[in-house]
């Protein structure tokens, strides 16, 4: 077994924070990987494959989160997830119906 | 943020008769209208905004729960309500489960923080399986309200 462990720090930079849509995008992406993936905010640790659990973080703009992955595709999973967060959940913001107008 | 801070007691509905997403969303927004939380002339616009949001991706967050929502300039503060469907509604949730419990949120566009705090509270409380199950089993709006008050008083977590 090629078991990897990976850990990265990200900052939620989009204005709306980690609301339902970003959480859904993250969960959908995380589910594509076999690794166990957690999001950690201070002492809270949640499953990145569960929208419900990620929403409990209440992560608003500026929140620092740690993403941890353990499993055969941990590195690949983190690369993809970090890219999504750093793009400010690109799909979310470009469609942008949630933006105030 | 507590449930009683954003859930309109008069707009809670149980035994909701709806077979699909649009019906249940219409039914819940009508309940908000009847409770005086949204205005008649904005009703359709709010329904359409919520449906449009669903097109971006289901707000079914798992465990038989959905949080249909939108921002809307016609509300001055976050308003919300709860509905319980015994038979369940197909909501295209990520986990494929039918939705039995819905929290609808309509928030002012300039208050993303309030919306996030409400989602945080809902999801945090619903992690407790007992609370979640009791809510889904509620037969009367008064039962739902009592459970929400108990959750606010930290009786579940």
PDB file of C-alpha atoms in Angstrom:
ATOM      1  CA  UNK A   1       0.000   0.000   0.000  1.00  0.00           C
ATOM      2  CA  UNK A   2       1.260   3.380  -0.950  1.00  0.00           C
ATOM      3  CA  UNK A   3      -0.163   5.368   1.954  1.00  0.00           C
ATOM      4  CA  UNK A   4       0.498   9.086   1.725  1.00  0.00           C
ATOM      5  CA  UNK A   5      -0.131  11.814   4.241  1.00  0.00           C
ATOM      6  CA  UNK A   6      -0.409  15.412   3.135  1.00  0.00           C
ATOM      7  CA  UNK A   7      -1.240  18.633   4.906  1.00  0.00           C
ATOM      8  CA  UNK A   8      -1.695  22.196   3.618  1.00  0.00           C
ATOM      9  CA  UNK A   9      -2.852  25.489   5.019  1.00  0.00           C
ATOM     10  CA  UNK A  10      -5.359  27.554   3.042  1.00  0.00           C
ATOM     11  CA  UNK A  11      -7.161  30.805   3.677  1.00  0.00           C
ATOM     12  CA  UNK A  12     -10.773  31.321   2.684  1.00  0.00           C
ATOM     13  CA  UNK A  13     -10.539  34.509   0.648  1.00  0.00           C
ATOM     14  CA  UNK A  14     -13.898  34.745  -1.107  1.00  0.00           C
ATOM     15  CA  UNK A  15     -16.259  37.335   0.300  1.00  0.00           C
ATOM     16  CA  UNK A  16     -19.113  34.969   1.090  1.00  0.00           C
ATOM     17  CA  UNK A  17     -17.010  32.505   3.058  1.00  0.00           C
ATOM     18  CA  UNK A  18     -17.430  28.754   3.063  1.00  0.00           C
ATOM     19  CA  UNK A  19     -21.184  28.762   2.513  1.00  0.00           C
ATOM     20  CA  UNK A  20     -23.357  26.043   0.988  1.00  0.00           C
ATOM     21  CA  UNK A  21     -22.158  26.290  -2.592  1.00  0.00           C
ATOM     22  CA  UNK A  22     -18.385  26.205  -1.899  1.00  0.00           C
ATOM     23  CA  UNK A  23     -18.967  23.382   0.592  1.00  0.00           C
ATOM     24  CA  UNK A  24     -20.816  21.459  -2.069  1.00  0.00           C
ATOM     25  CA  UNK A  25     -18.038  22.014  -4.607  1.00  0.00           C
ATOM     26  CA  UNK A  26     -15.422  20.897  -2.081  1.00  0.00           C
ATOM     27  CA  UNK A  27     -17.379  17.786  -1.095  1.00  0.00           C
ATOM     28  CA  UNK A  28     -18.022  16.850  -4.701  1.00  0.00           C
ATOM     29  CA  UNK A  29     -14.309  17.131  -5.474  1.00  0.00           C
ATOM     30  CA  UNK A  30     -13.191  15.356  -2.295  1.00  0.00           C
ATOM     31  CA  UNK A  31     -15.506  12.438  -3.071  1.00  0.00           C
ATOM     32  CA  UNK A  32     -13.508  11.763  -6.231  1.00  0.00           C
ATOM     33  CA  UNK A  33     -10.540  10.646  -4.140  1.00  0.00           C
ATOM     34  CA  UNK A  34     -10.021   7.508  -2.086  1.00  0.00           C
ATOM     35  CA  UNK A  35      -8.090   9.286   0.663  1.00  0.00           C
ATOM     36  CA  UNK A  36      -9.622  10.366   3.923  1.00  0.00           C
ATOM     37  CA  UNK A  37      -9.755  14.164   3.763  1.00  0.00           C
ATOM     38  CA  UNK A  38     -10.327  16.460   6.726  1.00  0.00           C
ATOM     39  CA  UNK A  39     -10.686  20.195   7.143  1.00  0.00           C
ATOM     40  CA  UNK A  40      -9.365  21.566  10.394  1.00  0.00           C
ATOM     41  CA  UNK A  41     -10.192  24.927  11.948  1.00  0.00           C
ATOM     42  CA  UNK A  42      -8.475  25.407  15.308  1.00  0.00           C
ATOM     43  CA  UNK A  43      -9.693  22.487  17.385  1.00  0.00           C
ATOM     44  CA  UNK A  44     -12.501  21.501  15.017  1.00  0.00           C
ATOM     45  CA  UNK A  45     -11.915  18.683  12.550  1.00  0.00           C
ATOM     46  CA  UNK A  46     -14.533  17.784   9.933  1.00  0.00           C
ATOM     47  CA  UNK A  47     -14.942  15.430   6.997  1.00  0.00           C
ATOM     48  CA  UNK A  48     -14.339  17.261   3.695  1.00  0.00           C
ATOM     49  CA  UNK A  49     -16.654  14.804   1.953  1.00  0.00           C
ATOM     50  CA  UNK A  50     -19.647  16.019   3.980  1.00  0.00           C
ATOM     51  CA  UNK A  51     -21.297  19.345   3.180  1.00  0.00           C
ATOM     52  CA  UNK A  52     -23.125  19.278   6.487  1.00  0.00           C
ATOM     53  CA  UNK A  53     -19.921  18.835   8.453  1.00  0.00           C
ATOM     54  CA  UNK A  54     -18.013  21.544   6.594  1.00  0.00           C
ATOM     55  CA  UNK A  55     -20.791  24.058   7.185  1.00  0.00           C
ATOM     56  CA  UNK A  56     -20.347  23.616  10.933  1.00  0.00           C
ATOM     57  CA  UNK A  57     -17.008  25.428  10.621  1.00  0.00           C
ATOM     58  CA  UNK A  58     -18.750  28.715   9.831  1.00  0.00           C
ATOM     59  CA  UNK A  59     -15.603  29.702   7.972  1.00  0.00           C
ATOM     60  CA  UNK A  60     -15.995  33.277   6.800  1.00  0.00           C
ATOM     61  CA  UNK A  61     -13.646  35.387   4.728  1.00  0.00           C
ATOM     62  CA  UNK A  62     -10.130  35.337   6.180  1.00  0.00           C
ATOM     63  CA  UNK A  63     -10.469  32.045   8.024  1.00  0.00           C
ATOM     64  CA  UNK A  64      -7.353  29.866   8.015  1.00  0.00           C
ATOM     65  CA  UNK A  65      -8.043  26.178   7.460  1.00  0.00           C
ATOM     66  CA  UNK A  66      -5.792  23.148   7.347  1.00  0.00           C
ATOM     67  CA  UNK A  67      -6.590  20.476   4.801  1.00  0.00           C
ATOM     68  CA  UNK A  68      -5.268  17.020   5.618  1.00  0.00           C
ATOM     69  CA  UNK A  69      -5.436  13.920   3.480  1.00  0.00           C
ATOM     70  CA  UNK A  70      -4.441  10.361   4.216  1.00  0.00           C
ATOM     71  CA  UNK A  71      -4.547   7.589   1.648  1.00  0.00           C
ATOM     72  CA  UNK A  72      -3.275   6.423  -1.716  1.00  0.00           C
ATOM     73  CA  UNK A  73      -4.027   9.694  -3.535  1.00  0.00           C
ATOM     74  CA  UNK A  74      -3.514  12.184  -0.713  1.00  0.00           C
ATOM     75  CA  UNK A  75      -1.104  14.456  -2.587  1.00  0.00           C
ATOM     76  CA  UNK A  76      -3.226  14.579  -5.691  1.00  0.00           C
ATOM     77  CA  UNK A  77      -6.357  15.247  -3.635  1.00  0.00           C
ATOM     78  CA  UNK A  78      -4.760  18.150  -1.803  1.00  0.00           C
ATOM     79  CA  UNK A  79      -3.468  19.686  -5.020  1.00  0.00           C
ATOM     80  CA  UNK A  80      -6.993  19.687  -6.423  1.00  0.00           C
ATOM     81  CA  UNK A  81      -8.691  20.931  -3.255  1.00  0.00           C
ATOM     82  CA  UNK A  82      -6.188  23.706  -2.623  1.00  0.00           C
ATOM     83  CA  UNK A  83      -6.590  24.827  -6.217  1.00  0.00           C
ATOM     84  CA  UNK A  84     -10.355  25.026  -5.770  1.00  0.00           C
ATOM     85  CA  UNK A  85     -10.088  27.074  -2.563  1.00  0.00           C
ATOM     86  CA  UNK A  86      -7.453  29.384  -4.029  1.00  0.00           C
ATOM     87  CA  UNK A  87      -9.570  29.970  -7.115  1.00  0.00           C
ATOM     88  CA  UNK A  88     -12.174  31.321  -4.646  1.00  0.00           C
ATOM     89  CA  UNK A  89     -14.428  28.503  -5.775  1.00  0.00           C
ATOM     90  CA  UNK A  90     -14.227  29.762  -9.325  1.00  0.00           C
ATOM     91  CA  UNK A  91     -17.459  28.196 -10.507  1.00  0.00           C
ATOM     92  CA  UNK A  92     -19.292  29.730  -7.585  1.00  0.00           C
ATOM     93  CA  UNK A  93     -18.084  33.256  -8.008  1.00  0.00           C
ATOM     94  CA  UNK A  94     -18.285  33.449 -11.773  1.00  0.00           C
ATOM     95  CA  UNK A  95     -21.864  32.251 -11.907  1.00  0.00           C
ATOM     96  CA  UNK A  96     -22.283  34.648  -9.066  1.00  0.00           C
ATOM     97  CA  UNK A  97     -26.063  34.762  -8.569  1.00  0.00           C
ATOM     98  CA  UNK A  98     -25.330  35.002  -4.867  1.00  0.00           C
ATOM     99  CA  UNK A  99     -23.500  38.257  -5.304  1.00  0.00           C
ATOM    100  CA  UNK A 100     -25.274  41.318  -4.156  1.00  0.00           C
ATOM    101  CA  UNK A 101     -26.368  43.380  -7.042  1.00  0.00           C
TER     102      UNK A 101
ATOM    103  CA  UNK B   1     -26.912  32.707  15.950  1.00  0.00           C
ATOM    104  CA  UNK B   2     -29.818  30.788  17.443  1.00  0.00           C
ATOM    105  CA  UNK B   3     -32.743  29.202  15.619  1.00  0.00           C
ATOM    106  CA  UNK B   4     -35.220  31.561  17.270  1.00  0.00           C
ATOM    107  CA  UNK B   5     -33.241  34.488  15.818  1.00  0.00           C
ATOM    108  CA  UNK B   6     -34.136  33.608  12.233  1.00  0.00           C
ATOM    109  CA  UNK B   7     -36.854  30.957  12.129  1.00  0.00           C
ATOM    110  CA  UNK B   8     -40.343  32.387  11.821  1.00  0.00           C
ATOM    111  CA  UNK B   9     -42.508  30.427  14.224  1.00  0.00           C
ATOM    112  CA  UNK B  10     -45.696  31.113  12.258  1.00  0.00           C
ATOM    113  CA  UNK B  11     -44.161  29.871   9.010  1.00  0.00           C
ATOM    114  CA  UNK B  12     -43.170  26.382  10.212  1.00  0.00           C
ATOM    115  CA  UNK B  13     -45.004  23.632   8.329  1.00  0.00           C
ATOM    116  CA  UNK B  14     -45.244  19.900   9.002  1.00  0.00           C
ATOM    117  CA  UNK B  15     -46.807  17.087   6.945  1.00  0.00           C
ATOM    118  CA  UNK B  16     -46.010  19.130   3.904  1.00  0.00           C
ATOM    119  CA  UNK B  17     -47.645  17.844   0.721  1.00  0.00           C
ATOM    120  CA  UNK B  18     -45.062  18.197  -2.025  1.00  0.00           C
ATOM    121  CA  UNK B  19     -43.679  15.708  -4.508  1.00  0.00           C
ATOM    122  CA  UNK B  20     -40.882  17.782  -5.931  1.00  0.00           C
ATOM    123  CA  UNK B  21     -38.408  20.520  -5.229  1.00  0.00           C
ATOM    124  CA  UNK B  22     -40.417  23.349  -6.777  1.00  0.00           C
ATOM    125  CA  UNK B  23     -43.589  22.435  -4.891  1.00  0.00           C
ATOM    126  CA  UNK B  24     -41.878  22.317  -1.533  1.00  0.00           C
ATOM    127  CA  UNK B  25     -40.060  25.601  -2.164  1.00  0.00           C
ATOM    128  CA  UNK B  26     -43.321  27.273  -3.208  1.00  0.00           C
ATOM    129  CA  UNK B  27     -45.059  25.900  -0.188  1.00  0.00           C
ATOM    130  CA  UNK B  28     -42.388  27.193   2.198  1.00  0.00           C
ATOM    131  CA  UNK B  29     -42.244  30.641   0.656  1.00  0.00           C
ATOM    132  CA  UNK B  30     -46.041  30.837   0.822  1.00  0.00           C
ATOM    133  CA  UNK B  31     -45.728  30.075   4.519  1.00  0.00           C
ATOM    134  CA  UNK B  32     -43.277  32.994   4.868  1.00  0.00           C
ATOM    135  CA  UNK B  33     -45.740  35.197   3.008  1.00  0.00           C
ATOM    136  CA  UNK B  34     -48.631  34.158   5.258  1.00  0.00           C
ATOM    137  CA  UNK B  35     -46.465  34.837   8.288  1.00  0.00           C
ATOM    138  CA  UNK B  36     -45.843  38.361   6.984  1.00  0.00           C
ATOM    139  CA  UNK B  37     -42.102  37.814   6.602  1.00  0.00           C
ATOM    140  CA  UNK B  38     -41.979  38.508   2.887  1.00  0.00           C
ATOM    141  CA  UNK B  39     -44.210  40.762   0.841  1.00  0.00           C
ATOM    142  CA  UNK B  40     -46.821  39.627  -1.643  1.00  0.00           C
ATOM    143  CA  UNK B  41     -45.308  41.470  -4.597  1.00  0.00           C
ATOM    144  CA  UNK B  42     -41.881  39.927  -3.943  1.00  0.00           C
ATOM    145  CA  UNK B  43     -43.105  36.389  -3.442  1.00  0.00           C
ATOM    146  CA  UNK B  44     -42.669  35.133  -7.003  1.00  0.00           C
ATOM    147  CA  UNK B  45     -39.309  36.827  -7.365  1.00  0.00           C
ATOM    148  CA  UNK B  46     -38.063  35.093  -4.202  1.00  0.00           C
ATOM    149  CA  UNK B  47     -39.345  31.683  -5.350  1.00  0.00           C
ATOM    150  CA  UNK B  48     -37.604  32.112  -8.689  1.00  0.00           C
ATOM    151  CA  UNK B  49     -34.339  33.196  -7.078  1.00  0.00           C
ATOM    152  CA  UNK B  50     -34.375  30.130  -4.815  1.00  0.00           C
ATOM    153  CA  UNK B  51     -35.107  27.814  -7.747  1.00  0.00           C
ATOM    154  CA  UNK B  52     -32.339  29.441  -9.750  1.00  0.00           C
ATOM    155  CA  UNK B  53     -29.939  28.864  -6.876  1.00  0.00           C
ATOM    156  CA  UNK B  54     -30.910  25.185  -6.875  1.00  0.00           C
ATOM    157  CA  UNK B  55     -29.943  24.972 -10.536  1.00  0.00           C
ATOM    158  CA  UNK B  56     -26.368  25.834  -9.578  1.00  0.00           C
ATOM    159  CA  UNK B  57     -26.257  22.793  -7.354  1.00  0.00           C
ATOM    160  CA  UNK B  58     -28.656  21.222  -4.934  1.00  0.00           C
ATOM    161  CA  UNK B  59     -28.767  22.626  -1.424  1.00  0.00           C
ATOM    162  CA  UNK B  60     -29.412  19.109  -0.159  1.00  0.00           C
ATOM    163  CA  UNK B  61     -26.570  18.867   2.358  1.00  0.00           C
ATOM    164  CA  UNK B  62     -26.984  15.214   3.296  1.00  0.00           C
ATOM    165  CA  UNK B  63     -28.736  13.298   6.046  1.00  0.00           C
ATOM    166  CA  UNK B  64     -32.120  14.059   4.497  1.00  0.00           C
ATOM    167  CA  UNK B  65     -31.718  17.795   4.999  1.00  0.00           C
ATOM    168  CA  UNK B  66     -31.836  20.698   2.529  1.00  0.00           C
ATOM    169  CA  UNK B  67     -31.245  24.415   2.948  1.00  0.00           C
ATOM    170  CA  UNK B  68     -32.881  26.160  -0.030  1.00  0.00           C
ATOM    171  CA  UNK B  69     -31.928  29.825   0.110  1.00  0.00           C
ATOM    172  CA  UNK B  70     -31.301  33.072  -1.661  1.00  0.00           C
ATOM    173  CA  UNK B  71     -30.260  36.601  -1.075  1.00  0.00           C
ATOM    174  CA  UNK B  72     -32.994  39.067  -1.811  1.00  0.00           C
ATOM    175  CA  UNK B  73     -33.000  42.862  -1.566  1.00  0.00           C
ATOM    176  CA  UNK B  74     -36.609  42.947  -0.337  1.00  0.00           C
ATOM    177  CA  UNK B  75     -35.743  41.589   3.118  1.00  0.00           C
ATOM    178  CA  UNK B  76     -34.151  43.771   5.777  1.00  0.00           C
ATOM    179  CA  UNK B  77     -33.053  40.900   7.974  1.00  0.00           C
ATOM    180  CA  UNK B  78     -32.479  37.183   7.640  1.00  0.00           C
ATOM    181  CA  UNK B  79     -35.805  35.341   7.565  1.00  0.00           C
ATOM    182  CA  UNK B  80     -36.236  31.615   7.626  1.00  0.00           C
ATOM    183  CA  UNK B  81     -38.594  28.759   8.124  1.00  0.00           C
ATOM    184  CA  UNK B  82     -38.672  24.997   8.557  1.00  0.00           C
ATOM    185  CA  UNK B  83     -40.678  22.329   6.768  1.00  0.00           C
ATOM    186  CA  UNK B  84     -41.016  18.619   7.431  1.00  0.00           C
ATOM    187  CA  UNK B  85     -42.000  16.134   4.746  1.00  0.00           C
ATOM    188  CA  UNK B  86     -42.914  12.668   5.947  1.00  0.00           C
ATOM    189  CA  UNK B  87     -42.772  11.040   2.512  1.00  0.00           C
ATOM    190  CA  UNK B  88     -39.637  12.910   1.483  1.00  0.00           C
ATOM    191  CA  UNK B  89     -38.848  15.057  -1.543  1.00  0.00           C
ATOM    192  CA  UNK B  90     -36.378  14.233  -4.277  1.00  0.00           C
ATOM    193  CA  UNK B  91     -33.802  17.019  -4.055  1.00  0.00           C
ATOM    194  CA  UNK B  92     -30.793  15.767  -6.070  1.00  0.00           C
ATOM    195  CA  UNK B  93     -28.713  15.660  -2.901  1.00  0.00           C
ATOM    196  CA  UNK B  94     -25.094  14.615  -3.153  1.00  0.00           C
ATOM    197  CA  UNK B  95     -25.821  11.497  -1.100  1.00  0.00           C
ATOM    198  CA  UNK B  96     -28.888  10.641  -3.195  1.00  0.00           C
ATOM    199  CA  UNK B  97     -31.222  10.572  -0.198  1.00  0.00           C
ATOM    200  CA  UNK B  98     -34.674  12.107  -0.242  1.00  0.00           C
ATOM    201  CA  UNK B  99     -35.088  15.232   1.838  1.00  0.00           C
ATOM    202  CA  UNK B 100     -37.380  15.152   4.872  1.00  0.00           C
ATOM    203  CA  UNK B 101     -36.286  18.318   6.630  1.00  0.00           C
ATOM    204  CA  UNK B 102     -35.866  21.742   5.034  1.00  0.00           C
ATOM    205  CA  UNK B 103     -34.582  25.042   6.323  1.00  0.00           C
ATOM    206  CA  UNK B 104     -35.330  27.940   3.988  1.00  0.00           C
ATOM    207  CA  UNK B 105     -33.302  31.133   4.308  1.00  0.00           C
ATOM    208  CA  UNK B 106     -33.826  34.509   2.645  1.00  0.00           C
ATOM    209  CA  UNK B 107     -31.165  37.045   3.524  1.00  0.00           C
ATOM    210  CA  UNK B 108     -30.337  40.645   2.697  1.00  0.00           C
ATOM    211  CA  UNK B 109     -27.583  40.823   0.040  1.00  0.00           C
ATOM    212  CA  UNK B 110     -25.264  42.863   2.230  1.00  0.00           C
ATOM    213  CA  UNK B 111     -25.205  40.418   5.156  1.00  0.00           C
ATOM    214  CA  UNK B 112     -23.213  37.327   4.079  1.00  0.00           C
ATOM    215  CA  UNK B 113     -22.070  36.827   7.657  1.00  0.00           C
ATOM    216  CA  UNK B 114     -25.587  36.287   9.000  1.00  0.00           C
ATOM    217  CA  UNK B 115     -26.313  33.728   6.330  1.00  0.00           C
ATOM    218  CA  UNK B 116     -23.105  31.855   7.157  1.00  0.00           C
ATOM    219  CA  UNK B 117     -23.871  31.943  10.905  1.00  0.00           C
ATOM    220  CA  UNK B 118     -27.342  30.502  10.255  1.00  0.00           C
ATOM    221  CA  UNK B 119     -25.891  27.692   8.116  1.00  0.00           C
ATOM    222  CA  UNK B 120     -23.295  27.038  10.798  1.00  0.00           C
ATOM    223  CA  UNK B 121     -25.957  26.763  13.472  1.00  0.00           C
ATOM    224  CA  UNK B 122     -28.234  24.532  11.396  1.00  0.00           C
ATOM    225  CA  UNK B 123     -25.440  22.131  10.434  1.00  0.00           C
ATOM    226  CA  UNK B 124     -23.902  22.071  13.899  1.00  0.00           C
ATOM    227  CA  UNK B 125     -27.177  21.157  15.565  1.00  0.00           C
ATOM    228  CA  UNK B 126     -28.149  18.635  12.906  1.00  0.00           C
ATOM    229  CA  UNK B 127     -24.964  16.662  13.473  1.00  0.00           C
ATOM    230  CA  UNK B 128     -26.799  15.378  16.518  1.00  0.00           C
ATOM    231  CA  UNK B 129     -28.733  12.414  15.192  1.00  0.00           C
ATOM    232  CA  UNK B 130     -31.367  12.523  17.896  1.00  0.00           C
ATOM    233  CA  UNK B 131     -32.221  16.148  17.195  1.00  0.00           C
ATOM    234  CA  UNK B 132     -32.318  15.481  13.466  1.00  0.00           C
ATOM    235  CA  UNK B 133     -34.567  12.433  13.883  1.00  0.00           C
ATOM    236  CA  UNK B 134     -36.936  14.182  16.296  1.00  0.00           C
ATOM    237  CA  UNK B 135     -37.333  17.095  13.900  1.00  0.00           C
ATOM    238  CA  UNK B 136     -38.155  14.772  11.007  1.00  0.00           C
ATOM    239  CA  UNK B 137     -40.721  12.989  13.175  1.00  0.00           C
ATOM    240  CA  UNK B 138     -42.468  16.210  14.202  1.00  0.00           C
ATOM    241  CA  UNK B 139     -46.186  16.139  13.474  1.00  0.00           C
ATOM    242  CA  UNK B 140     -47.023  19.707  14.445  1.00  0.00           C
ATOM    243  CA  UNK B 141     -45.266  23.052  13.957  1.00  0.00           C
ATOM    244  CA  UNK B 142     -45.334  23.473  17.741  1.00  0.00           C
ATOM    245  CA  UNK B 143     -43.217  20.307  18.095  1.00  0.00           C
ATOM    246  CA  UNK B 144     -40.642  21.727  15.679  1.00  0.00           C
ATOM    247  CA  UNK B 145     -40.539  25.019  17.553  1.00  0.00           C
ATOM    248  CA  UNK B 146     -40.042  23.288  20.871  1.00  0.00           C
ATOM    249  CA  UNK B 147     -37.144  21.238  19.484  1.00  0.00           C
ATOM    250  CA  UNK B 148     -35.531  24.372  18.047  1.00  0.00           C
ATOM    251  CA  UNK B 149     -35.806  26.103  21.416  1.00  0.00           C
ATOM    252  CA  UNK B 150     -34.291  23.088  23.155  1.00  0.00           C
ATOM    253  CA  UNK B 151     -31.428  23.070  20.655  1.00  0.00           C
ATOM    254  CA  UNK B 152     -30.886  26.782  21.275  1.00  0.00           C
ATOM    255  CA  UNK B 153     -30.558  25.954  24.951  1.00  0.00           C
ATOM    256  CA  UNK B 154     -27.871  23.410  24.113  1.00  0.00           C
ATOM    257  CA  UNK B 155     -29.956  20.446  25.100  1.00  0.00           C
ATOM    258  CA  UNK B 156     -28.685  18.384  22.175  1.00  0.00           C
ATOM    259  CA  UNK B 157     -25.008  19.241  21.823  1.00  0.00           C
TER     260      UNK B 157
END
